[in-house]
């Protein structure tokens, strides 16, 4: 018999009404299947907030609403957070922070909407806040993994995680050359220091993406807090000819743009030119403030002012990009260099991208890096192959054909009302180092951690790539990847974010070398480092 027979269900959604309305049918279907599974396990589910007929969905759509919902949930009652969509963790954190009953986050294993992404963001936010929780996922909530986990949670209030793939870094096991280089790079960072330019913190309620200054500063990392309104103002100072020159550079490299005439539903040439003005403006502001990396939030800020930032972001992450000059002196800014950009102002990813750039450059490797959402995945052949997807901001150097293999398509209107295009392509086959920096342990006892592992991007048949794209968001760049030594459920159990940083290495030996240097640098910076799936 379960320890408790009555649970309360909550579902956080977006702050964008259109997204909540479009995604509601998937959430409703998921909740129906989940409720049946709970009934089969002897538990009755009460939805803690009703469907709103005026708004046309049943999500918690704001922080105040979440506070009000939790006010009426008994403080010791078991709570299930059910997610089939992207959600804002800030909607729930106030209620979950004070809640004293067992907490279970659940997502459906589907790529249709970013429900798994939302689940991972919530889990990472709860970990940062020091809030105990368990987590499960399933295609139909009838498989052995889910039913066993649900039974365990019902009986004990906790689902045990398989973390056998994780081991703390043992510096003594690293090659001396890798350790020495990593430690030297960390000393240089501490002495010279580096600036992360953050264009507004807290994108889409991602509490886990904000790193307190006190955790960053001891290693030499500092924030320059910039405003997205300053970015818009700087865009207004960019000459039309600057944007046209950047566009000519891209088309000259073979990049294509899916332009149409209806700005409400299609990408237009005018939107692309505005995006390229943002690219120029971002570089000029970064140069003005001496930034070593930047992150543009875009959502719930720029989204109502200018087209999407993704094209600019993907260009910034590539050392091979349209040249940008200082407005007065004509000096080329960051010549021949990437300016690492952390999508959605995810500061954990920004720290990671900056360190990757330093390590790969020191090793003589091509330093382009990006983050991706850990969106979904399925078995292909004998391997579990993840679909890594991000909202349009991957560098073309990661794609088959480079810029000639890249295209720009209009962002989905439900997320991007004013349009703008992606930087879209299929990631080429190759060896990878993947990683995630995160905060663990609550505000007072919080500390910076990093998980690192090895992987491989695959070349799949075009029909399979297209199937995976159509099962997710086909406008966005895709990477089909295997993460070595880490199963699907192990990755979901341990990973503390919706985002995953990736960088290519020339070969498997080089990937292991880069991982060792990066791990040593993180450790010398004071991070607690885990190696995942690496012997």
Coordinates of C-alpha atoms in Angstrom, one line a residue:
X1 CA 0.0 0.0 0.0
X2 CA 1.2 3.5 -0.7
X3 CA 2.2 5.7 2.2
X4 CA -0.1 8.3 0.9
X5 CA -3.2 7.9 -1.2
X6 CA -3.9 11.6 -2.2
X7 CA -1.6 13.8 -4.1
X8 CA -1.9 17.4 -5.5
X9 CA -0.9 18.1 -9.1
X10 CA 0.4 21.4 -10.4
X11 CA 1.5 22.4 -13.9
X12 CA 3.6 25.5 -14.6
X13 CA 3.5 27.0 -18.0
X14 CA 4.8 29.9 -20.0
X15 CA 4.1 33.6 -19.5
X16 CA 3.2 33.9 -23.2
X17 CA -0.5 33.3 -23.6
X18 CA -0.1 32.0 -27.2
X19 CA 2.4 29.3 -26.1
X20 CA 0.1 28.1 -23.3
X21 CA -2.9 27.9 -25.6
X22 CA -1.1 26.0 -28.3
X23 CA 0.5 23.6 -26.0
X24 CA -2.4 22.9 -23.7
X25 CA -3.8 19.9 -25.6
X26 CA -0.5 18.0 -25.1
X27 CA -0.5 18.9 -21.4
X28 CA -4.1 17.8 -21.0
X29 CA -3.4 14.4 -22.6
X30 CA -0.3 13.9 -20.5
X31 CA -2.2 14.7 -17.3
X32 CA -4.9 12.2 -18.2
X33 CA -2.4 9.4 -18.7
X34 CA -0.5 10.4 -15.5
X35 CA -3.7 10.4 -13.4
X36 CA -4.6 6.9 -14.7
X37 CA -1.1 5.7 -13.7
X38 CA -1.5 7.2 -10.2
X39 CA -4.9 5.5 -9.8
X40 CA -3.3 2.2 -10.8
X41 CA -0.8 2.7 -8.0
X42 CA -3.6 3.4 -5.5
X43 CA -3.4 7.2 -5.4
X44 CA -6.0 9.8 -6.1
X45 CA -4.9 13.0 -7.9
X46 CA -6.4 16.4 -7.2
X47 CA -5.5 19.2 -9.6
X48 CA -4.6 22.2 -7.5
X49 CA -5.7 24.8 -10.0
X50 CA -8.5 24.7 -12.6
X51 CA -8.6 25.2 -16.4
X52 CA -9.2 28.9 -17.2
X53 CA -11.9 29.1 -19.9
X54 CA -11.1 32.8 -20.6
X55 CA -7.4 32.1 -21.2
X56 CA -8.0 28.7 -22.8
X57 CA -5.4 26.7 -20.8
X58 CA -4.9 25.3 -17.3
X59 CA -1.3 26.3 -16.6
X60 CA 0.1 28.4 -13.7
X61 CA 1.2 31.4 -15.8
X62 CA 2.8 33.7 -13.3
X63 CA 4.6 33.9 -10.0
X64 CA 1.7 35.4 -8.0
X65 CA -0.6 32.8 -9.4
X66 CA 1.8 30.1 -8.2
X67 CA 2.0 31.6 -4.7
X68 CA -1.8 31.7 -4.5
X69 CA -2.1 28.0 -5.7
X70 CA 0.3 26.8 -3.1
X71 CA -1.4 28.8 -0.3
X72 CA -4.3 26.4 -0.6
X73 CA -2.3 23.1 -0.8
X74 CA -1.8 21.5 2.6
X75 CA 1.9 22.1 3.5
X76 CA 2.7 18.4 4.2
X77 CA 0.8 16.9 1.2
X78 CA 2.6 15.2 -1.6
X79 CA 2.9 17.4 -4.7
X80 CA 3.4 16.3 -8.3
X81 CA 4.6 18.8 -10.8
X82 CA 3.5 17.6 -14.3
X83 CA 5.1 19.1 -17.4
X84 CA 4.6 18.4 -21.0
X85 CA 5.7 21.9 -22.1
X86 CA 8.4 24.5 -21.5
X87 CA 7.7 26.1 -18.1
X88 CA 8.9 29.0 -16.0
X89 CA 10.4 27.6 -12.8
X90 CA 9.8 31.0 -11.1
X91 CA 6.1 30.3 -11.1
X92 CA 6.6 27.5 -8.6
X93 CA 9.7 28.2 -6.6
X94 CA 8.0 30.3 -3.9
X95 CA 5.5 27.5 -3.2
X96 CA 8.0 24.7 -3.4
X97 CA 10.5 26.4 -1.3
X98 CA 8.1 26.5 1.7
X99 CA 6.4 23.2 1.0
X100 CA 7.2 20.4 3.5
X101 CA 5.7 17.4 1.7
X102 CA 7.3 15.1 -0.9
X103 CA 7.8 16.7 -4.3
X104 CA 7.8 14.7 -7.5
X105 CA 8.5 16.3 -11.0
X106 CA 7.2 14.3 -14.0
X107 CA 7.5 14.8 -17.7
X108 CA 6.3 12.9 -20.7
X109 CA 9.0 11.5 -23.0
X110 CA 8.1 13.5 -26.1
X111 CA 9.9 16.0 -28.3
X112 CA 6.7 17.7 -29.5
X113 CA 7.1 20.5 -26.9
X114 CA 10.0 21.1 -24.6
X115 CA 8.5 19.4 -21.6
X116 CA 11.7 17.5 -20.7
X117 CA 13.6 20.7 -21.1
X118 CA 11.2 22.4 -18.6
X119 CA 11.5 19.5 -16.2
X120 CA 15.3 19.7 -16.2
X121 CA 15.2 23.4 -15.6
X122 CA 12.9 23.0 -12.7
X123 CA 15.1 20.2 -11.2
X124 CA 18.2 22.4 -11.6
X125 CA 16.4 25.3 -10.0
X126 CA 15.3 23.1 -7.1
X127 CA 18.8 21.8 -6.7
X128 CA 20.2 25.4 -6.6
X129 CA 17.6 26.3 -4.0
X130 CA 18.4 23.3 -1.9
X131 CA 14.8 21.9 -2.2
X132 CA 14.6 18.1 -2.0
X133 CA 12.7 16.5 -4.9
X134 CA 12.4 13.3 -7.0
X135 CA 11.9 13.1 -10.7
X136 CA 10.4 10.6 -13.2
X137 CA 9.6 10.6 -17.0
X138 CA 7.9 8.2 -19.4
X139 CA 6.4 7.9 -22.8
X140 CA 3.0 6.5 -21.5
X141 CA 3.5 6.1 -17.7
X142 CA 3.1 2.3 -18.0
X143 CA 6.8 1.2 -18.4
X144 CA 8.7 -0.6 -15.7
X145 CA 11.0 2.3 -15.0
X146 CA 8.2 4.7 -14.3
X147 CA 5.9 2.3 -12.4
X148 CA 8.7 1.1 -10.1
X149 CA 9.8 4.7 -9.5
X150 CA 6.2 5.8 -8.7
X151 CA 5.7 2.9 -6.4
X152 CA 8.9 3.8 -4.6
X153 CA 7.9 7.4 -4.3
X154 CA 4.5 6.5 -3.0
X155 CA 6.0 4.3 -0.3
X156 CA 9.0 6.3 0.8
X157 CA 8.5 9.9 -0.6
X158 CA 11.8 9.5 -2.6
X159 CA 12.9 8.0 -5.9
X160 CA 16.5 6.7 -5.7
X161 CA 18.7 7.8 -8.6
X162 CA 21.3 5.7 -10.5
X163 CA 24.4 7.8 -10.3
X164 CA 26.9 4.9 -10.9
X165 CA 28.2 6.8 -14.0
X166 CA 29.4 9.7 -11.9
X167 CA 32.8 10.0 -10.1
X168 CA 34.4 13.0 -8.5
X169 CA 37.5 14.2 -10.3
X170 CA 40.7 12.7 -9.0
X171 CA 43.4 15.2 -10.1
X172 CA 46.1 12.5 -9.5
X173 CA 44.6 10.5 -12.4
X174 CA 44.9 13.3 -14.9
X175 CA 47.9 13.4 -17.2
X176 CA 50.4 15.8 -15.7
X177 CA 50.5 17.9 -18.9
X178 CA 46.7 18.4 -18.9
X179 CA 46.7 19.2 -15.2
X180 CA 49.5 21.7 -15.5
X181 CA 47.9 23.5 -18.5
X182 CA 44.5 23.7 -16.8
X183 CA 46.0 25.1 -13.6
X184 CA 48.0 27.6 -15.5
X185 CA 44.9 28.8 -17.4
X186 CA 43.1 29.2 -14.1
X187 CA 45.9 31.3 -12.6
X188 CA 45.8 33.6 -15.7
X189 CA 42.1 34.0 -15.3
X190 CA 42.4 34.8 -11.6
X191 CA 45.2 37.4 -12.3
X192 CA 43.8 39.0 -15.5
X193 CA 40.1 38.5 -14.7
X194 CA 37.3 38.2 -17.2
X195 CA 33.9 39.9 -17.7
X196 CA 30.6 38.3 -18.6
X197 CA 28.3 40.9 -20.0
X198 CA 24.8 40.0 -19.0
X199 CA 22.0 41.7 -20.9
X200 CA 19.3 41.3 -18.2
X201 CA 19.3 38.3 -15.8
X202 CA 16.6 35.7 -15.2
X203 CA 15.4 34.7 -18.7
X204 CA 12.1 32.9 -18.6
X205 CA 12.2 32.2 -14.9
X206 CA 15.5 30.2 -15.1
X207 CA 16.6 30.6 -11.5
X208 CA 19.3 27.9 -12.1
X209 CA 20.9 30.1 -14.7
X210 CA 21.8 32.9 -12.3
X211 CA 25.1 32.6 -10.5
X212 CA 25.7 34.8 -7.5
X213 CA 28.7 37.1 -7.7
X214 CA 30.2 35.6 -4.5
X215 CA 30.5 32.2 -6.3
X216 CA 32.1 33.6 -9.4
X217 CA 34.4 36.4 -8.2
X218 CA 37.0 34.2 -6.4
X219 CA 38.1 32.6 -9.6
X220 CA 38.4 36.0 -11.4
X221 CA 35.0 36.0 -13.1
X222 CA 32.9 39.2 -12.9
X223 CA 29.6 40.3 -14.4
X224 CA 28.9 43.5 -16.3
X225 CA 25.2 44.0 -15.9
X226 CA 23.9 45.4 -19.1
X227 CA 20.4 46.4 -20.2
X228 CA 18.6 45.1 -23.2
X229 CA 17.3 48.6 -23.7
X230 CA 20.9 49.7 -24.2
X231 CA 21.2 47.0 -26.9
X232 CA 18.1 48.4 -28.7
X233 CA 19.5 51.9 -28.5
X234 CA 22.8 50.8 -29.9
X235 CA 21.0 49.0 -32.8
X236 CA 19.5 52.4 -33.7
X237 CA 23.0 53.7 -34.2
X238 CA 24.1 51.0 -36.6
X239 CA 24.2 52.1 -40.2
X240 CA 22.1 50.3 -42.8
X241 CA 25.3 49.7 -44.8
X242 CA 26.8 47.8 -41.8
X243 CA 23.9 45.3 -41.8
X244 CA 24.0 45.0 -45.6
X245 CA 27.7 44.2 -45.5
X246 CA 27.2 41.5 -42.9
X247 CA 24.4 40.0 -45.0
X248 CA 26.5 40.1 -48.1
X249 CA 29.3 38.3 -46.2
X250 CA 26.9 35.5 -45.2
X251 CA 25.2 35.0 -48.6
X252 CA 28.7 35.1 -50.1
X253 CA 29.6 32.1 -47.9
X254 CA 26.5 30.3 -49.2
X255 CA 24.1 30.8 -46.3
X256 CA 20.4 30.9 -47.4
X257 CA 17.5 32.8 -45.9
X258 CA 13.8 31.6 -46.2
X259 CA 12.4 35.0 -46.8
X260 CA 8.7 35.7 -47.4
X261 CA 6.4 38.7 -47.5
X262 CA 4.2 38.3 -44.4
X263 CA 6.2 39.4 -41.3
X264 CA 3.6 37.8 -38.9
X265 CA 4.3 34.3 -40.2
X266 CA 7.4 34.5 -42.4
X267 CA 10.9 35.6 -42.2
X268 CA 11.5 38.9 -44.1
X269 CA 14.7 40.5 -45.3
X270 CA 13.9 43.4 -43.1
X271 CA 13.9 41.2 -40.0
X272 CA 17.2 39.7 -41.0
X273 CA 18.8 43.1 -41.4
X274 CA 17.5 44.1 -37.9
X275 CA 19.1 40.9 -36.5
X276 CA 22.4 41.8 -38.1
X277 CA 22.2 45.3 -36.6
X278 CA 21.9 43.5 -33.2
X279 CA 25.0 41.5 -34.1
X280 CA 27.0 44.7 -34.8
X281 CA 25.6 46.5 -31.7
X282 CA 26.3 43.5 -29.4
X283 CA 30.0 43.5 -30.5
X284 CA 30.3 47.2 -30.1
X285 CA 28.8 47.2 -26.6
X286 CA 31.0 44.2 -25.6
X287 CA 34.1 46.0 -26.8
X288 CA 33.1 49.2 -25.0
X289 CA 32.7 47.3 -21.7
X290 CA 35.7 45.0 -22.1
X291 CA 33.5 41.8 -22.1
X292 CA 35.1 38.4 -22.7
X293 CA 31.7 36.8 -23.2
X294 CA 28.1 38.0 -23.4
X295 CA 24.6 36.7 -22.9
X296 CA 21.4 38.2 -24.3
X297 CA 18.2 37.2 -22.6
X298 CA 15.9 38.2 -25.4
X299 CA 12.7 36.5 -24.2
X300 CA 10.3 38.7 -22.1
X301 CA 12.3 41.7 -23.0
X302 CA 13.5 42.2 -26.5
X303 CA 10.8 39.9 -27.9
X304 CA 8.3 42.8 -27.9
X305 CA 10.8 45.3 -29.4
X306 CA 13.0 43.7 -32.1
X307 CA 13.3 40.4 -34.0
X308 CA 15.0 37.3 -32.4
X309 CA 18.6 37.5 -31.2
X310 CA 19.5 33.9 -32.3
X311 CA 21.1 34.8 -35.6
X312 CA 23.4 37.3 -33.8
X313 CA 24.2 34.7 -31.1
X314 CA 25.2 32.0 -33.5
X315 CA 27.5 34.3 -35.4
X316 CA 29.2 35.5 -32.2
X317 CA 30.1 31.9 -31.2
X318 CA 32.1 31.4 -34.3
X319 CA 35.6 32.9 -34.9
X320 CA 34.8 32.9 -38.7
X321 CA 32.1 35.6 -38.9
X322 CA 31.3 38.9 -40.6
X323 CA 33.8 41.5 -39.5
X324 CA 32.5 44.4 -37.3
X325 CA 34.3 47.7 -36.9
X326 CA 34.3 50.3 -34.2
X327 CA 31.8 53.0 -35.1
X328 CA 34.4 55.8 -34.9
X329 CA 37.9 54.4 -35.3
X330 CA 37.1 51.7 -37.8
X331 CA 39.1 49.2 -35.7
X332 CA 37.9 45.6 -36.3
X333 CA 36.4 44.3 -33.1
X334 CA 37.6 40.9 -31.7
X335 CA 39.4 40.1 -35.0
X336 CA 39.5 36.4 -35.8
X337 CA 38.0 35.5 -32.5
X338 CA 34.7 34.2 -31.2
X339 CA 32.9 36.3 -28.6
X340 CA 31.4 33.4 -26.6
X341 CA 27.6 34.0 -26.3
X342 CA 25.5 32.3 -23.7
X343 CA 21.9 31.8 -25.0
X344 CA 19.1 33.1 -22.8
X345 CA 21.6 34.8 -20.5
X346 CA 22.4 31.4 -18.9
X347 CA 25.3 32.4 -16.7
X348 CA 26.3 28.8 -15.9
X349 CA 26.6 28.2 -19.7
X350 CA 28.5 31.5 -20.0
X351 CA 31.1 30.4 -17.5
X352 CA 31.4 27.1 -19.3
X353 CA 31.7 28.7 -22.8
X354 CA 34.4 31.1 -21.7
X355 CA 36.5 28.3 -20.1
X356 CA 36.0 26.1 -23.2
X357 CA 37.2 29.0 -25.4
X358 CA 40.3 29.4 -23.2
X359 CA 41.1 25.7 -23.1
X360 CA 40.4 24.9 -26.8
X361 CA 42.4 28.0 -27.9
X362 CA 45.4 27.0 -25.7
X363 CA 45.3 23.5 -27.3
X364 CA 45.1 24.9 -30.8
X365 CA 41.6 23.5 -31.4
X366 CA 38.8 25.3 -33.2
X367 CA 37.0 26.9 -30.3
X368 CA 33.4 27.3 -31.5
X369 CA 31.0 26.2 -28.8
X370 CA 27.3 26.4 -28.0
X371 CA 24.8 25.3 -25.6
X372 CA 21.8 23.1 -26.6
X373 CA 18.6 22.0 -24.9
X374 CA 18.6 18.4 -23.9
X375 CA 15.4 18.1 -25.8
X376 CA 14.5 14.4 -26.3
X377 CA 15.9 11.3 -27.8
X378 CA 15.3 7.7 -29.0
X379 CA 17.3 4.6 -29.7
X380 CA 18.7 4.4 -33.2
X381 CA 20.3 1.1 -34.1
X382 CA 21.9 -0.1 -30.8
X383 CA 22.6 3.3 -29.3
X384 CA 20.4 5.9 -27.5
X385 CA 20.8 9.1 -29.6
X386 CA 19.9 12.4 -28.1
X387 CA 18.3 15.2 -30.0
X388 CA 20.2 18.3 -28.9
X389 CA 18.4 21.4 -30.0
X390 CA 18.6 25.1 -29.3
X391 CA 16.5 28.1 -30.4
X392 CA 18.6 29.0 -33.4
X393 CA 21.9 30.1 -31.9
X394 CA 24.5 27.4 -32.9
X395 CA 27.6 28.4 -34.8
X396 CA 27.7 27.4 -38.5
X397 CA 31.2 25.9 -37.9
X398 CA 29.3 23.0 -36.1
X399 CA 27.3 22.2 -39.3
X400 CA 27.8 20.0 -42.3
X401 CA 29.0 22.5 -44.9
X402 CA 29.6 25.4 -42.5
X403 CA 27.7 28.5 -43.7
X404 CA 26.9 26.8 -47.0
X405 CA 25.0 24.2 -45.0
X406 CA 23.2 26.8 -42.9
X407 CA 19.9 28.5 -43.4
X408 CA 17.8 31.0 -41.5
X409 CA 14.1 30.3 -40.9
X410 CA 11.5 32.3 -39.1
X411 CA 11.1 31.6 -35.4
X412 CA 7.8 30.1 -34.4
X413 CA 5.3 33.0 -33.9
X414 CA 4.0 31.7 -30.5
X415 CA 7.4 32.3 -29.0
X416 CA 8.7 35.1 -31.3
X417 CA 5.9 37.5 -32.2
X418 CA 8.3 39.9 -34.1
X419 CA 10.0 37.1 -36.0
X420 CA 13.6 37.0 -36.9
X421 CA 15.4 33.9 -38.2
X422 CA 17.5 31.1 -36.7
X423 CA 20.9 29.9 -37.6
X424 CA 19.9 26.4 -38.6
X425 CA 21.8 23.4 -39.7
X426 CA 22.6 19.7 -39.0
X427 CA 25.6 19.3 -36.7
X428 CA 28.4 17.3 -38.4
X429 CA 29.7 14.0 -37.1
X430 CA 32.6 14.2 -34.6
X431 CA 34.0 13.7 -31.1
X432 CA 32.5 16.0 -28.4
X433 CA 33.2 17.2 -24.9
X434 CA 29.9 18.0 -23.1
X435 CA 29.6 19.8 -19.8
X436 CA 27.4 21.7 -17.4
X437 CA 28.2 24.2 -14.7
X438 CA 25.6 24.5 -12.0
X439 CA 24.9 25.7 -8.5
X440 CA 24.1 23.2 -5.8
X441 CA 23.1 23.4 -2.1
X442 CA 20.9 26.4 -1.5
X443 CA 21.7 30.1 -1.3
X444 CA 23.7 30.1 2.0
X445 CA 25.6 26.9 1.4
X446 CA 25.7 27.1 -2.4
X447 CA 28.7 26.1 -4.4
X448 CA 29.7 25.9 -8.1
X449 CA 29.9 22.4 -9.6
X450 CA 30.7 21.1 -13.1
X451 CA 29.8 17.8 -14.7
X452 CA 31.8 16.8 -17.8
X453 CA 31.7 13.9 -20.2
X454 CA 32.6 12.7 -23.7
X455 CA 30.3 12.1 -26.6
X456 CA 30.0 11.8 -30.4
X457 CA 27.8 13.6 -32.8
X458 CA 26.4 11.2 -35.4
X459 CA 25.7 11.4 -39.1
X460 CA 22.2 9.9 -39.4
X461 CA 20.4 9.2 -42.6
X462 CA 18.6 12.3 -43.9
X463 CA 15.2 10.6 -43.4
X464 CA 15.9 10.1 -39.7
X465 CA 17.2 13.6 -39.3
X466 CA 14.1 15.0 -40.8
X467 CA 11.9 12.7 -38.7
X468 CA 13.6 14.0 -35.5
X469 CA 13.3 17.6 -36.7
X470 CA 9.6 17.2 -37.4
X471 CA 9.1 15.6 -34.0
X472 CA 10.6 18.7 -32.3
X473 CA 11.1 22.2 -33.7
X474 CA 12.3 22.0 -37.4
X475 CA 13.3 25.7 -37.5
X476 CA 16.1 25.1 -35.0
X477 CA 19.7 23.7 -35.4
X478 CA 20.0 20.0 -34.4
X479 CA 22.7 17.8 -33.1
X480 CA 22.2 14.0 -32.9
X481 CA 24.5 12.8 -30.2
X482 CA 25.6 9.8 -28.1
X483 CA 26.9 10.6 -24.6
X484 CA 29.5 7.9 -23.8
X485 CA 28.9 5.8 -20.7
X486 CA 25.7 7.5 -19.7
X487 CA 22.3 6.0 -20.2
X488 CA 19.1 8.0 -20.9
X489 CA 17.9 7.6 -17.3
X490 CA 21.2 8.3 -15.8
X491 CA 21.5 11.6 -17.7
X492 CA 18.0 12.7 -16.7
X493 CA 18.7 11.7 -13.1
X494 CA 21.9 13.7 -12.7
X495 CA 21.7 16.6 -15.1
X496 CA 21.0 19.9 -13.4
X497 CA 19.8 22.1 -16.2
X498 CA 17.8 22.3 -19.4
X499 CA 21.1 23.3 -21.2
X500 CA 24.1 21.3 -22.1
X501 CA 27.4 22.9 -23.5
X502 CA 29.2 21.1 -26.3
X503 CA 32.4 21.6 -28.2
X504 CA 34.1 19.5 -30.9
X505 CA 37.5 18.0 -30.7
X506 CA 39.6 16.8 -33.6
X507 CA 39.5 13.2 -32.6
X508 CA 38.8 10.9 -29.6
X509 CA 42.3 11.3 -28.1
X510 CA 42.1 15.1 -28.4
X511 CA 38.6 15.0 -26.8
X512 CA 40.0 13.2 -23.8
X513 CA 42.9 15.6 -23.6
X514 CA 40.6 18.7 -23.7
X515 CA 38.3 17.2 -21.1
X516 CA 41.3 16.7 -18.8
X517 CA 42.5 20.3 -19.2
X518 CA 39.0 21.7 -18.7
X519 CA 38.4 19.6 -15.7
X520 CA 41.7 20.7 -14.2
X521 CA 41.0 24.3 -14.9
X522 CA 37.5 24.1 -13.3
X523 CA 39.0 22.4 -10.2
X524 CA 41.7 25.1 -9.9
X525 CA 38.9 27.7 -10.1
X526 CA 37.3 26.1 -7.1
X527 CA 34.5 24.2 -8.7
X528 CA 33.6 20.7 -7.6
X529 CA 34.1 18.6 -10.7
X530 CA 32.4 15.3 -11.6
X531 CA 33.3 13.1 -14.6
X532 CA 30.3 11.4 -16.1
X533 CA 30.6 8.1 -18.0
X534 CA 34.4 8.6 -18.2
X535 CA 36.7 5.9 -16.8

